[in-house]
PDB file of C-alpha atoms and ligand atoms in Angstrom:
ATOM      1  CA  UNK A   1    -119.589   7.245 130.181  1.00 46.00           C
ATOM      2  CA  UNK A   2    -116.410   7.561 127.979  1.00 44.00           C
ATOM      3  CA  UNK A   3    -112.869   8.279 129.379  1.00 45.00           C
ATOM      4  CA  UNK A   4    -111.753  10.781 127.146  1.00 46.00           C
ATOM      5  CA  UNK A   5    -108.580  12.731 129.478  1.00 47.00           C
ATOM      6  CA  UNK A   6    -106.383  10.050 131.423  1.00 47.00           C
ATOM      7  CA  UNK A   7    -103.920  13.340 131.852  1.00 47.00           C
ATOM      8  CA  UNK A   8    -102.697  11.938 134.727  1.00 51.00           C
ATOM      9  CA  UNK A   9    -100.462   9.209 133.066  1.00 54.00           C
ATOM     10  CA  UNK A  10     -99.759  10.730 130.075  1.00 50.00           C
ATOM     11  CA  UNK A  11     -98.161  13.595 132.566  1.00 51.00           C
ATOM     12  CA  UNK A  12     -96.467  10.745 134.545  1.00 53.00           C
ATOM     13  CA  UNK A  13     -94.527   9.544 131.348  1.00 58.00           C
ATOM     14  CA  UNK A  14     -93.947  12.433 129.863  1.00 49.00           C
ATOM     15  CA  UNK A  15     -92.256  13.747 132.934  1.00 51.00           C
ATOM     16  CA  UNK A  16     -90.098  10.002 133.349  1.00 55.00           C
ATOM     17  CA  UNK A  17     -89.154  10.631 129.402  1.00 50.00           C
ATOM     18  CA  UNK A  18     -87.833  14.028 129.905  1.00 48.00           C
ATOM     19  CA  UNK A  19     -86.241  13.092 133.736  1.00 51.00           C
ATOM     20  CA  UNK A  20     -84.172  10.388 131.788  1.00 55.00           C
ATOM     21  CA  UNK A  21     -82.847  12.833 128.905  1.00 50.00           C
ATOM     22  CA  UNK A  22     -82.012  15.551 131.259  1.00 49.00           C
ATOM     23  CA  UNK A  23     -79.370  13.902 133.799  1.00 48.00           C
ATOM     24  CA  UNK A  24     -77.938  17.193 135.216  1.00 56.00           C
ATOM     25  CA  UNK A  25     -81.431  19.043 136.221  1.00 58.00           C
ATOM     26  CA  UNK A  26     -83.839  16.086 136.881  1.00 63.00           C
ATOM     27  CA  UNK A  27     -87.429  17.603 136.690  1.00 63.00           C
ATOM     28  CA  UNK A  28     -89.929  17.869 139.602  1.00 62.00           C
ATOM     29  CA  UNK A  29     -91.087  14.547 140.515  1.00 66.00           C
ATOM     30  CA  UNK A  30     -94.769  16.085 141.484  1.00 65.00           C
ATOM     31  CA  UNK A  31     -97.216  15.735 139.145  1.00 65.00           C
ATOM     32  CA  UNK A  32    -100.197  18.383 139.513  1.00 65.00           C
ATOM     33  CA  UNK A  33    -103.271  16.406 139.858  1.00 73.00           C
ATOM     34  CA  UNK A  34    -105.732  17.124 137.098  1.00 87.00           C
ATOM     35  CA  UNK A  35    -109.163  15.766 136.943  1.00 91.00           C
ATOM     36  CA  UNK A  36    -110.519  13.082 134.888  1.00 94.00           C
ATOM     37  CA  UNK A  37    -113.205  14.222 132.171  1.00 95.00           C
ATOM     38  CA  UNK A  38    -116.451  11.895 131.074  1.00 95.00           C
ATOM     39  CA  UNK A  39    -118.732  12.883 128.672  1.00 96.00           C
ATOM     40  CA  UNK A  40    -122.423  11.932 129.117  1.00 96.00           C
ATOM     41  CA  UNK A  41    -124.082  12.641 126.032  1.00 97.00           C
ATOM     42  CA  UNK A  42    -127.368  11.078 124.177  1.00 97.00           C
ATOM     43  CA  UNK A  43    -126.506   7.838 121.664  1.00 97.00           C
ATOM     44  CA  UNK A  44    -128.650   6.529 118.388  1.00 98.00           C
ATOM     45  CA  UNK A  45    -131.539   5.814 121.004  1.00 98.00           C
ATOM     46  CA  UNK A  46    -131.908   9.493 122.068  1.00 98.00           C
ATOM     47  CA  UNK A  47    -131.247  10.567 118.617  1.00 98.00           C
ATOM     48  CA  UNK A  48    -134.092   8.084 116.545  1.00 98.00           C
ATOM     49  CA  UNK A  49    -136.402   9.346 120.006  1.00 98.00           C
ATOM     50  CA  UNK A  50    -136.135  12.908 119.146  1.00 98.00           C
ATOM     51  CA  UNK A  51    -136.778  12.387 115.701  1.00 98.00           C
ATOM     52  CA  UNK A  52    -140.073  10.384 115.870  1.00 98.00           C
ATOM     53  CA  UNK A  53    -141.532  13.307 118.722  1.00 98.00           C
ATOM     54  CA  UNK A  54    -140.314  15.395 116.216  1.00 98.00           C
ATOM     55  CA  UNK A  55    -142.193  14.058 113.491  1.00 98.00           C
ATOM     56  CA  UNK A  56    -145.407  13.063 116.017  1.00 98.00           C
ATOM     57  CA  UNK A  57    -145.558  17.589 116.990  1.00 98.00           C
ATOM     58  CA  UNK A  58    -145.648  18.258 112.729  1.00 98.00           C
ATOM     59  CA  UNK A  59    -148.691  16.036 111.858  1.00 98.00           C
ATOM     60  CA  UNK A  60    -150.573  16.776 115.171  1.00 98.00           C
ATOM     61  CA  UNK A  61    -149.460  20.487 114.337  1.00 98.00           C
ATOM     62  CA  UNK A  62    -151.150  20.027 110.527  1.00 98.00           C
ATOM     63  CA  UNK A  63    -154.076  17.673 112.448  1.00 98.00           C
ATOM     64  CA  UNK A  64    -154.454  20.856 114.625  1.00 98.00           C
ATOM     65  CA  UNK A  65    -154.682  23.299 111.231  1.00 98.00           C
ATOM     66  CA  UNK A  66    -156.971  21.150 109.834  1.00 97.00           C
ATOM     67  CA  UNK A  67    -159.445  21.013 112.408  1.00 96.00           C
ATOM     68  CA  UNK A  68    -159.242  25.187 112.924  1.00 95.00           C
ATOM     69  CA  UNK A  69    -159.883  25.469 109.368  1.00 95.00           C
ATOM     70  CA  UNK A  70    -163.396  23.380 110.006  1.00 93.00           C
ATOM     71  CA  UNK A  71    -164.684  25.813 112.691  1.00 92.00           C
ATOM     72  CA  UNK A  72    -166.041  29.376 112.126  1.00 92.00           C
ATOM     73  CA  UNK A  73    -163.178  31.907 113.159  1.00 93.00           C
ATOM     74  CA  UNK A  74    -165.250  32.746 116.241  1.00 92.00           C
ATOM     75  CA  UNK A  75    -164.697  29.758 117.510  1.00 92.00           C
ATOM     76  CA  UNK A  76    -160.937  29.259 116.730  1.00 94.00           C
ATOM     77  CA  UNK A  77    -159.083  30.073 119.858  1.00 94.00           C
ATOM     78  CA  UNK A  78    -158.619  27.563 122.091  1.00 95.00           C
ATOM     79  CA  UNK A  79    -157.699  25.384 118.250  1.00 96.00           C
ATOM     80  CA  UNK A  80    -155.292  28.424 117.038  1.00 97.00           C
ATOM     81  CA  UNK A  81    -153.182  28.764 120.739  1.00 97.00           C
ATOM     82  CA  UNK A  82    -153.113  24.192 120.794  1.00 97.00           C
ATOM     83  CA  UNK A  83    -151.530  24.052 117.387  1.00 98.00           C
ATOM     84  CA  UNK A  84    -148.965  27.092 117.880  1.00 98.00           C
ATOM     85  CA  UNK A  85    -147.702  24.148 121.314  1.00 98.00           C
ATOM     86  CA  UNK A  86    -147.042  21.832 118.722  1.00 98.00           C
ATOM     87  CA  UNK A  87    -146.014  24.058 116.156  1.00 98.00           C
ATOM     88  CA  UNK A  88    -143.336  25.441 118.746  1.00 98.00           C
ATOM     89  CA  UNK A  89    -142.366  21.504 119.836  1.00 98.00           C
ATOM     90  CA  UNK A  90    -141.822  20.917 116.370  1.00 98.00           C
ATOM     91  CA  UNK A  91    -139.234  23.642 115.887  1.00 98.00           C
ATOM     92  CA  UNK A  92    -137.447  22.603 119.058  1.00 98.00           C
ATOM     93  CA  UNK A  93    -137.602  18.950 118.585  1.00 98.00           C
ATOM     94  CA  UNK A  94    -136.143  19.243 115.067  1.00 98.00           C
ATOM     95  CA  UNK A  95    -133.576  21.636 116.498  1.00 98.00           C
ATOM     96  CA  UNK A  96    -132.343  18.805 119.233  1.00 98.00           C
ATOM     97  CA  UNK A  97    -132.751  16.163 116.649  1.00 98.00           C
ATOM     98  CA  UNK A  98    -130.285  17.351 114.215  1.00 98.00           C
ATOM     99  CA  UNK A  99    -127.973  18.633 117.569  1.00 97.00           C
ATOM    100  CA  UNK A 100    -129.029  21.754 117.820  1.00 98.00           C
ATOM    101  CA  UNK A 101    -130.002  23.231 120.962  1.00 98.00           C
ATOM    102  CA  UNK A 102    -127.430  21.302 123.595  1.00 98.00           C
ATOM    103  CA  UNK A 103    -124.424  22.146 125.565  1.00 98.00           C
ATOM    104  CA  UNK A 104    -121.804  20.066 127.093  1.00 97.00           C
ATOM    105  CA  UNK A 105    -121.985  21.659 131.293  1.00 96.00           C
ATOM    106  CA  UNK A 106    -119.665  19.886 133.250  1.00 95.00           C
ATOM    107  CA  UNK A 107    -120.597  18.959 137.332  1.00 92.00           C
ATOM    108  CA  UNK A 108    -118.072  17.830 139.897  1.00 91.00           C
ATOM    109  CA  UNK A 109    -118.222  14.162 140.349  1.00 87.00           C
ATOM    110  CA  UNK A 110    -115.823  12.626 142.653  1.00 88.00           C
ATOM    111  CA  UNK A 111    -113.300  14.216 145.375  1.00 90.00           C
ATOM    112  CA  UNK A 112    -110.071  13.319 146.749  1.00 89.00           C
ATOM    113  CA  UNK A 113    -109.622  12.754 150.376  1.00 87.00           C
ATOM    114  CA  UNK A 114    -108.969  16.494 150.795  1.00 87.00           C
ATOM    115  CA  UNK A 115    -111.094  17.641 148.584  1.00 88.00           C
ATOM    116  CA  UNK A 116    -109.690  18.625 145.770  1.00 91.00           C
ATOM    117  CA  UNK A 117    -111.509  17.986 142.778  1.00 92.00           C
ATOM    118  CA  UNK A 118    -110.793  14.502 141.019  1.00 93.00           C
ATOM    119  CA  UNK A 119    -112.988  13.598 138.055  1.00 93.00           C
ATOM    120  CA  UNK A 120    -115.628  16.023 136.012  1.00 95.00           C
ATOM    121  CA  UNK A 121    -118.575  14.515 134.330  1.00 94.00           C
ATOM    122  CA  UNK A 122    -119.250  17.018 131.220  1.00 96.00           C
ATOM    123  CA  UNK A 123    -123.146  16.552 131.186  1.00 97.00           C
ATOM    124  CA  UNK A 124    -125.142  17.431 127.980  1.00 98.00           C
ATOM    125  CA  UNK A 125    -127.947  20.260 128.206  1.00 98.00           C
ATOM    126  CA  UNK A 126    -130.525  20.692 125.696  1.00 98.00           C
ATOM    127  CA  UNK A 127    -131.114  24.250 126.309  1.00 98.00           C
ATOM    128  CA  UNK A 128    -133.934  24.452 123.461  1.00 98.00           C
ATOM    129  CA  UNK A 129    -136.565  22.209 126.273  1.00 98.00           C
ATOM    130  CA  UNK A 130    -136.499  25.774 128.425  1.00 98.00           C
ATOM    131  CA  UNK A 131    -137.272  28.410 125.369  1.00 98.00           C
ATOM    132  CA  UNK A 132    -140.143  25.522 123.895  1.00 98.00           C
ATOM    133  CA  UNK A 133    -141.238  25.390 127.458  1.00 98.00           C
ATOM    134  CA  UNK A 134    -141.303  29.115 128.176  1.00 98.00           C
ATOM    135  CA  UNK A 135    -143.541  29.881 124.835  1.00 98.00           C
ATOM    136  CA  UNK A 136    -145.861  27.046 125.436  1.00 98.00           C
ATOM    137  CA  UNK A 137    -146.910  26.527 128.536  1.00 98.00           C
ATOM    138  CA  UNK A 138    -147.849  29.543 129.073  1.00 98.00           C
ATOM    139  CA  UNK A 139    -149.544  28.577 126.044  1.00 98.00           C
ATOM    140  CA  UNK A 140    -151.215  25.377 127.366  1.00 98.00           C
ATOM    141  CA  UNK A 141    -151.769  27.396 130.640  1.00 98.00           C
ATOM    142  CA  UNK A 142    -154.049  29.611 128.683  1.00 97.00           C
ATOM    143  CA  UNK A 143    -156.068  26.825 126.898  1.00 96.00           C
ATOM    144  CA  UNK A 144    -156.946  25.737 130.616  1.00 96.00           C
ATOM    145  CA  UNK A 145    -157.603  29.381 132.390  1.00 96.00           C
ATOM    146  CA  UNK A 146    -159.857  30.442 128.850  1.00 94.00           C
ATOM    147  CA  UNK A 147    -161.842  26.928 129.284  1.00 93.00           C
ATOM    148  CA  UNK A 148    -162.692  27.303 133.383  1.00 94.00           C
ATOM    149  CA  UNK A 149    -162.942  31.357 132.541  1.00 92.00           C
ATOM    150  CA  UNK A 150    -160.910  33.027 134.538  1.00 96.00           C
ATOM    151  CA  UNK A 151    -160.115  36.754 134.692  1.00 96.00           C
ATOM    152  CA  UNK A 152    -157.415  38.729 133.065  1.00 97.00           C
ATOM    153  CA  UNK A 153    -155.467  39.191 136.228  1.00 97.00           C
ATOM    154  CA  UNK A 154    -155.651  35.589 137.375  1.00 98.00           C
ATOM    155  CA  UNK A 155    -154.225  34.351 133.993  1.00 98.00           C
ATOM    156  CA  UNK A 156    -151.710  37.293 133.902  1.00 98.00           C
ATOM    157  CA  UNK A 157    -149.902  36.276 137.283  1.00 98.00           C
ATOM    158  CA  UNK A 158    -150.292  32.711 136.125  1.00 98.00           C
ATOM    159  CA  UNK A 159    -148.497  32.807 133.013  1.00 98.00           C
ATOM    160  CA  UNK A 160    -146.039  34.997 134.726  1.00 98.00           C
ATOM    161  CA  UNK A 161    -145.310  32.415 137.522  1.00 98.00           C
ATOM    162  CA  UNK A 162    -144.732  30.202 134.551  1.00 98.00           C
ATOM    163  CA  UNK A 163    -142.337  31.954 133.021  1.00 98.00           C
ATOM    164  CA  UNK A 164    -140.197  32.629 136.398  1.00 98.00           C
ATOM    165  CA  UNK A 165    -140.645  28.435 136.708  1.00 98.00           C
ATOM    166  CA  UNK A 166    -139.419  27.800 133.571  1.00 98.00           C
ATOM    167  CA  UNK A 167    -136.262  30.080 133.618  1.00 98.00           C
ATOM    168  CA  UNK A 168    -135.599  29.897 137.480  1.00 98.00           C
ATOM    169  CA  UNK A 169    -135.129  25.938 136.160  1.00 98.00           C
ATOM    170  CA  UNK A 170    -132.749  27.516 133.757  1.00 98.00           C
ATOM    171  CA  UNK A 171    -130.532  28.536 135.862  1.00 98.00           C
ATOM    172  CA  UNK A 172    -131.060  25.264 137.864  1.00 98.00           C
ATOM    173  CA  UNK A 173    -129.815  23.439 134.919  1.00 97.00           C
ATOM    174  CA  UNK A 174    -126.901  25.673 134.543  1.00 97.00           C
ATOM    175  CA  UNK A 175    -125.613  26.423 138.036  1.00 95.00           C
ATOM    176  CA  UNK A 176    -121.471  26.555 139.138  1.00 90.00           C
ATOM    177  CA  UNK A 177    -122.589  24.845 142.632  1.00 91.00           C
ATOM    178  CA  UNK A 178    -124.675  21.759 143.733  1.00 92.00           C
ATOM    179  CA  UNK A 179    -126.590  23.794 146.033  1.00 95.00           C
ATOM    180  CA  UNK A 180    -126.992  26.859 143.865  1.00 96.00           C
ATOM    181  CA  UNK A 181    -128.661  24.963 141.550  1.00 97.00           C
ATOM    182  CA  UNK A 182    -131.122  23.174 144.487  1.00 97.00           C
ATOM    183  CA  UNK A 183    -131.795  27.099 145.429  1.00 98.00           C
ATOM    184  CA  UNK A 184    -133.177  28.207 141.910  1.00 98.00           C
ATOM    185  CA  UNK A 185    -134.958  24.760 141.652  1.00 98.00           C
ATOM    186  CA  UNK A 186    -136.854  25.304 144.807  1.00 98.00           C
ATOM    187  CA  UNK A 187    -137.889  29.054 143.552  1.00 98.00           C
ATOM    188  CA  UNK A 188    -138.972  27.015 140.201  1.00 98.00           C
ATOM    189  CA  UNK A 189    -141.347  24.909 142.775  1.00 98.00           C
ATOM    190  CA  UNK A 190    -142.699  28.155 144.439  1.00 98.00           C
ATOM    191  CA  UNK A 191    -143.815  29.231 140.944  1.00 98.00           C
ATOM    192  CA  UNK A 192    -145.130  25.463 139.901  1.00 98.00           C
ATOM    193  CA  UNK A 193    -147.483  25.631 143.417  1.00 98.00           C
ATOM    194  CA  UNK A 194    -148.656  29.030 142.573  1.00 98.00           C
ATOM    195  CA  UNK A 195    -149.929  28.265 138.853  1.00 98.00           C
ATOM    196  CA  UNK A 196    -151.855  24.950 140.746  1.00 98.00           C
ATOM    197  CA  UNK A 197    -153.664  27.026 143.179  1.00 98.00           C
ATOM    198  CA  UNK A 198    -154.343  29.580 140.006  1.00 98.00           C
ATOM    199  CA  UNK A 199    -155.555  26.985 138.096  1.00 97.00           C
ATOM    200  CA  UNK A 200    -156.872  24.324 140.062  1.00 96.00           C
ATOM    201  CA  UNK A 201    -158.323  26.078 142.676  1.00 96.00           C
ATOM    202  CA  UNK A 202    -159.101  29.626 141.480  1.00 97.00           C
ATOM    203  CA  UNK A 203    -159.920  27.488 138.116  1.00 96.00           C
ATOM    204  CA  UNK A 204    -161.922  25.346 139.802  1.00 94.00           C
ATOM    205  CA  UNK A 205    -164.188  27.757 142.124  1.00 95.00           C
ATOM    206  CA  UNK A 206    -164.337  29.637 138.501  1.00 94.00           C
ATOM    207  CA  UNK A 207    -166.072  26.632 136.885  1.00 92.00           C
ATOM    208  CA  UNK A 208    -169.071  25.898 139.672  1.00 90.00           C
ATOM    209  CA  UNK A 209    -171.784  27.734 138.015  1.00 87.00           C
ATOM    210  CA  UNK A 210    -170.857  26.309 134.802  1.00 86.00           C
ATOM    211  CA  UNK A 211    -172.964  23.211 133.448  1.00 86.00           C
ATOM    212  CA  UNK A 212    -172.085  19.666 134.323  1.00 89.00           C
ATOM    213  CA  UNK A 213    -170.539  18.146 131.080  1.00 88.00           C
ATOM    214  CA  UNK A 214    -168.416  21.602 131.053  1.00 88.00           C
ATOM    215  CA  UNK A 215    -167.369  20.914 134.308  1.00 92.00           C
ATOM    216  CA  UNK A 216    -166.564  17.893 134.267  1.00 93.00           C
ATOM    217  CA  UNK A 217    -164.510  18.399 131.283  1.00 94.00           C
ATOM    218  CA  UNK A 218    -162.117  20.939 133.359  1.00 94.00           C
ATOM    219  CA  UNK A 219    -161.161  18.836 136.322  1.00 95.00           C
ATOM    220  CA  UNK A 220    -160.382  15.907 134.189  1.00 96.00           C
ATOM    221  CA  UNK A 221    -157.975  17.831 131.294  1.00 97.00           C
ATOM    222  CA  UNK A 222    -156.743  19.823 134.336  1.00 96.00           C
ATOM    223  CA  UNK A 223    -156.324  16.457 136.550  1.00 97.00           C
ATOM    224  CA  UNK A 224    -154.598  15.536 133.469  1.00 98.00           C
ATOM    225  CA  UNK A 225    -152.401  17.916 133.346  1.00 98.00           C
ATOM    226  CA  UNK A 226    -151.542  17.906 136.847  1.00 98.00           C
ATOM    227  CA  UNK A 227    -150.126  14.728 136.992  1.00 98.00           C
ATOM    228  CA  UNK A 228    -148.007  15.312 134.062  1.00 98.00           C
ATOM    229  CA  UNK A 229    -146.879  18.851 135.088  1.00 98.00           C
ATOM    230  CA  UNK A 230    -145.827  17.016 137.872  1.00 98.00           C
ATOM    231  CA  UNK A 231    -143.892  14.489 136.543  1.00 98.00           C
ATOM    232  CA  UNK A 232    -141.796  17.109 134.769  1.00 98.00           C
ATOM    233  CA  UNK A 233    -140.176  18.553 137.744  1.00 98.00           C
ATOM    234  CA  UNK A 234    -139.485  15.014 139.491  1.00 98.00           C
ATOM    235  CA  UNK A 235    -137.605  13.737 135.893  1.00 98.00           C
ATOM    236  CA  UNK A 236    -136.001  17.075 136.143  1.00 98.00           C
ATOM    237  CA  UNK A 237    -134.499  16.313 139.837  1.00 98.00           C
ATOM    238  CA  UNK A 238    -133.391  12.630 138.912  1.00 98.00           C
ATOM    239  CA  UNK A 239    -132.142  13.564 135.427  1.00 97.00           C
ATOM    240  CA  UNK A 240    -130.344  17.197 135.199  1.00 95.00           C
ATOM    241  CA  UNK A 241    -130.081  17.606 139.138  1.00 96.00           C
ATOM    242  CA  UNK A 242    -129.020  14.348 140.797  1.00 95.00           C
ATOM    243  CA  UNK A 243    -127.503  13.184 137.144  1.00 95.00           C
ATOM    244  CA  UNK A 244    -128.915   9.202 138.591  1.00 95.00           C
ATOM    245  CA  UNK A 245    -129.748   8.417 134.980  1.00 97.00           C
ATOM    246  CA  UNK A 246    -128.619   8.527 130.779  1.00 97.00           C
ATOM    247  CA  UNK A 247    -129.112  11.522 128.824  1.00 98.00           C
ATOM    248  CA  UNK A 248    -131.331   8.910 126.600  1.00 98.00           C
ATOM    249  CA  UNK A 249    -133.485   7.929 129.757  1.00 98.00           C
ATOM    250  CA  UNK A 250    -133.520  11.578 130.067  1.00 98.00           C
ATOM    251  CA  UNK A 251    -134.652  12.064 126.823  1.00 98.00           C
ATOM    252  CA  UNK A 252    -137.329   8.979 127.038  1.00 98.00           C
ATOM    253  CA  UNK A 253    -138.929  10.902 129.428  1.00 98.00           C
ATOM    254  CA  UNK A 254    -139.295  13.969 128.309  1.00 98.00           C
ATOM    255  CA  UNK A 255    -140.442  12.661 125.187  1.00 98.00           C
ATOM    256  CA  UNK A 256    -143.192  10.766 126.678  1.00 98.00           C
ATOM    257  CA  UNK A 257    -144.346  13.659 128.588  1.00 98.00           C
ATOM    258  CA  UNK A 258    -144.155  16.050 126.182  1.00 98.00           C
ATOM    259  CA  UNK A 259    -146.398  13.618 123.264  1.00 98.00           C
ATOM    260  CA  UNK A 260    -149.131  13.637 126.274  1.00 98.00           C
ATOM    261  CA  UNK A 261    -148.913  17.257 127.473  1.00 98.00           C
ATOM    262  CA  UNK A 262    -148.738  18.445 124.117  1.00 98.00           C
ATOM    263  CA  UNK A 263    -150.118  15.858 121.372  1.00 98.00           C
ATOM    264  CA  UNK A 264    -153.049  14.162 123.826  1.00 98.00           C
ATOM    265  CA  UNK A 265    -153.782  17.136 125.242  1.00 98.00           C
ATOM    266  CA  UNK A 266    -154.301  19.038 122.714  1.00 98.00           C
ATOM    267  CA  UNK A 267    -156.425  16.215 120.901  1.00 97.00           C
ATOM    268  CA  UNK A 268    -158.541  15.861 123.695  1.00 97.00           C
ATOM    269  CA  UNK A 269    -158.943  19.494 124.445  1.00 96.00           C
ATOM    270  CA  UNK A 270    -160.011  20.479 120.590  1.00 96.00           C
ATOM    271  CA  UNK A 271    -161.892  16.840 119.780  1.00 94.00           C
ATOM    272  CA  UNK A 272    -164.423  17.674 123.038  1.00 92.00           C
ATOM    273  CA  UNK A 273    -164.142  21.580 122.397  1.00 81.00           C
ATOM    274  CA  UNK A 274    -165.998  20.319 119.122  1.00 77.00           C
ATOM    275  CA  UNK A 275    -168.164  18.149 120.265  1.00 81.00           C
ATOM    276  CA  UNK A 276    -169.167  21.277 122.841  1.00 75.00           C
ATOM    277  CA  UNK A 277    -169.317  23.876 119.978  1.00 65.00           C
ATOM    278  CA  UNK A 278    -172.961  25.328 121.144  1.00 63.00           C
ATOM    279  CA  UNK A 279    -171.485  26.306 124.476  1.00 60.00           C
ATOM    280  CA  UNK A 280    -168.222  27.302 124.037  1.00 71.00           C
ATOM    281  CA  UNK A 281    -167.332  30.848 123.348  1.00 74.00           C
ATOM    282  CA  UNK A 282    -168.069  33.054 120.315  1.00 82.00           C
ATOM    283  CA  UNK A 283    -165.783  35.673 119.910  1.00 88.00           C
ATOM    284  CA  UNK A 284    -165.972  38.552 118.025  1.00 88.00           C
ATOM    285  CA  UNK A 285    -164.615  41.716 117.738  1.00 90.00           C
ATOM    286  CA  UNK A 286    -160.777  42.068 117.057  1.00 90.00           C
ATOM    287  CA  UNK A 287    -160.443  38.229 116.946  1.00 91.00           C
ATOM    288  CA  UNK A 288    -162.599  37.617 114.230  1.00 91.00           C
ATOM    289  CA  UNK A 289    -162.733  40.988 112.417  1.00 91.00           C
ATOM    290  CA  UNK A 290    -159.277  42.845 113.055  1.00 93.00           C
ATOM    291  CA  UNK A 291    -159.500  46.126 113.487  1.00 89.00           C
ATOM    292  CA  UNK A 292    -162.535  48.625 112.592  1.00 80.00           C
ATOM    293  CA  UNK A 293    -161.345  51.357 110.161  1.00 75.00           C
ATOM    294  CA  UNK A 294    -164.719  52.785 110.085  1.00 73.00           C
ATOM    295  CA  UNK A 295    -164.474  56.779 111.237  1.00 66.00           C
ATOM    296  CA  UNK A 296    -160.699  56.626 111.704  1.00 63.00           C
ATOM    297  CA  UNK A 297    -158.567  59.840 110.906  1.00 59.00           C
ATOM    298  CA  UNK A 298    -155.780  59.494 109.269  1.00 58.00           C
ATOM    299  CA  UNK A 299    -152.704  61.976 108.719  1.00 59.00           C
ATOM    300  CA  UNK A 300    -151.736  62.637 105.060  1.00 57.00           C
ATOM    301  CA  UNK A 301    -155.440  61.986 103.966  1.00 54.00           C
ATOM    302  CA  UNK A 302    -156.713  65.650 103.082  1.00 49.00           C
ATOM    303  CA  UNK A 303    -155.389  67.636 105.933  1.00 51.00           C
ATOM    304  CA  UNK A 304    -151.678  67.572 107.377  1.00 47.00           C
ATOM    305  CA  UNK A 305    -149.644  68.056 110.569  1.00 47.00           C
ATOM    306  CA  UNK A 306    -148.418  71.667 109.838  1.00 50.00           C
ATOM    307  CA  UNK A 307    -152.471  72.382 109.033  1.00 49.00           C
ATOM    308  CA  UNK A 308    -152.657  72.556 112.932  1.00 46.00           C
TER     309      UNK A 308
HETATM  310  C1  RET B   1    -138.287  22.628 135.791  1.00 95.65           C
HETATM  311  C2  RET B   1    -137.434  22.125 136.699  1.00 95.65           C
HETATM  312  C3  RET B   1    -137.282  23.330 137.845  1.00 95.65           C
HETATM  313  C4  RET B   1    -138.562  22.889 138.789  1.00 95.65           C
HETATM  314  C5  RET B   1    -139.977  22.640 138.121  1.00 95.65           C
HETATM  315  C6  RET B   1    -140.006  22.871 136.456  1.00 95.65           C
HETATM  316  C7  RET B   1    -141.112  22.554 136.022  1.00 95.65           C
HETATM  317  C8  RET B   1    -141.202  22.311 134.583  1.00 95.65           C
HETATM  318  C9  RET B   1    -142.602  21.922 134.050  1.00 95.65           C
HETATM  319  C10 RET B   1    -143.033  21.664 132.920  1.00 95.65           C
HETATM  320  C11 RET B   1    -143.812  21.402 132.155  1.00 95.65           C
HETATM  321  C12 RET B   1    -143.617  21.121 130.642  1.00 95.65           C
HETATM  322  C13 RET B   1    -144.626  20.775 129.241  1.00 95.65           C
HETATM  323  C14 RET B   1    -144.205  20.734 128.446  1.00 95.65           C
HETATM  324  C15 RET B   1    -145.084  20.435 127.036  1.00 95.65           C
HETATM  325  O1  RET B   1    -144.447  19.780 126.376  1.00 95.65           O
HETATM  326  C16 RET B   1    -138.274  23.470 135.253  1.00 95.65           C
HETATM  327  C17 RET B   1    -138.603  21.213 135.214  1.00 95.65           C
HETATM  328  C18 RET B   1    -140.947  22.727 138.592  1.00 95.65           C
HETATM  329  C19 RET B   1    -143.921  21.735 134.739  1.00 95.65           C
HETATM  330  C20 RET B   1    -146.160  20.670 130.071  1.00 95.65           C
END
């Protein structure tokens, strides 16, 4: 923590000097209480961590695109979704490593006996994480939902809950009052519980008719996801919520979780998926062949709208 402003002391010195010069009209000796401002920011350790994860996400993306090219387009859905996840993570880590996507947000860290604010801390918030999560977590959930064979209605509810979770998490991070922030946090946790219910409960149910190998795979991958995802609100609560750990510690904690939740998750899903290639879904239609132009009537080819 760096003390940047020693305003009360400076103000005292200025007042004393001025009082010495103007003997006829002495200045009032009451000095307003100016809160001290401290800054919580990352150091070299955090900076290096961000670069390491940026490189890992970039390499994972290349590996996932290469794996996608080795299978026919009909079998590429999981590869494309997973490669997009790490691509977005690569971009967001690049932003953070180069000093973008971050802003300093104040919170009150000290009050006098009478309740006046005496200390303010300006802590770095990496808002680009929330942009990343609002795109990548729905894609990760889509991987799990498609694997479980969940229906469209359940997938929509899951994805919307996820977006609500991330947006309310963002509002929590930028809350003006502590109580308001924890209120947003509570909404995010409710949305998260709904995701666990939709994917965990309904997903397991939808899986009951599938073969043993696919069922065991879904169960272990979703358990792995559940454990990792549950760690995010815990880290958030300790770091952004209660401000109990440094910005570097927060960066490292999210770095480990992100590598596991995106990189390791992706390799696990795609490698297992490739070994189960015969039982994995074959997606034809628009995904593999695009829009069919056969029999389509085009305005401007032979007839015009004026002919009608
Ligand atoms: C927040 C804070 C508010 C409460 C909750 C949260 C949950 C976040 C989750 C994030 C998952 C991120 C992943 C990223 C992958 O790289 C927004 C931290 C519940 C579950 C999987």
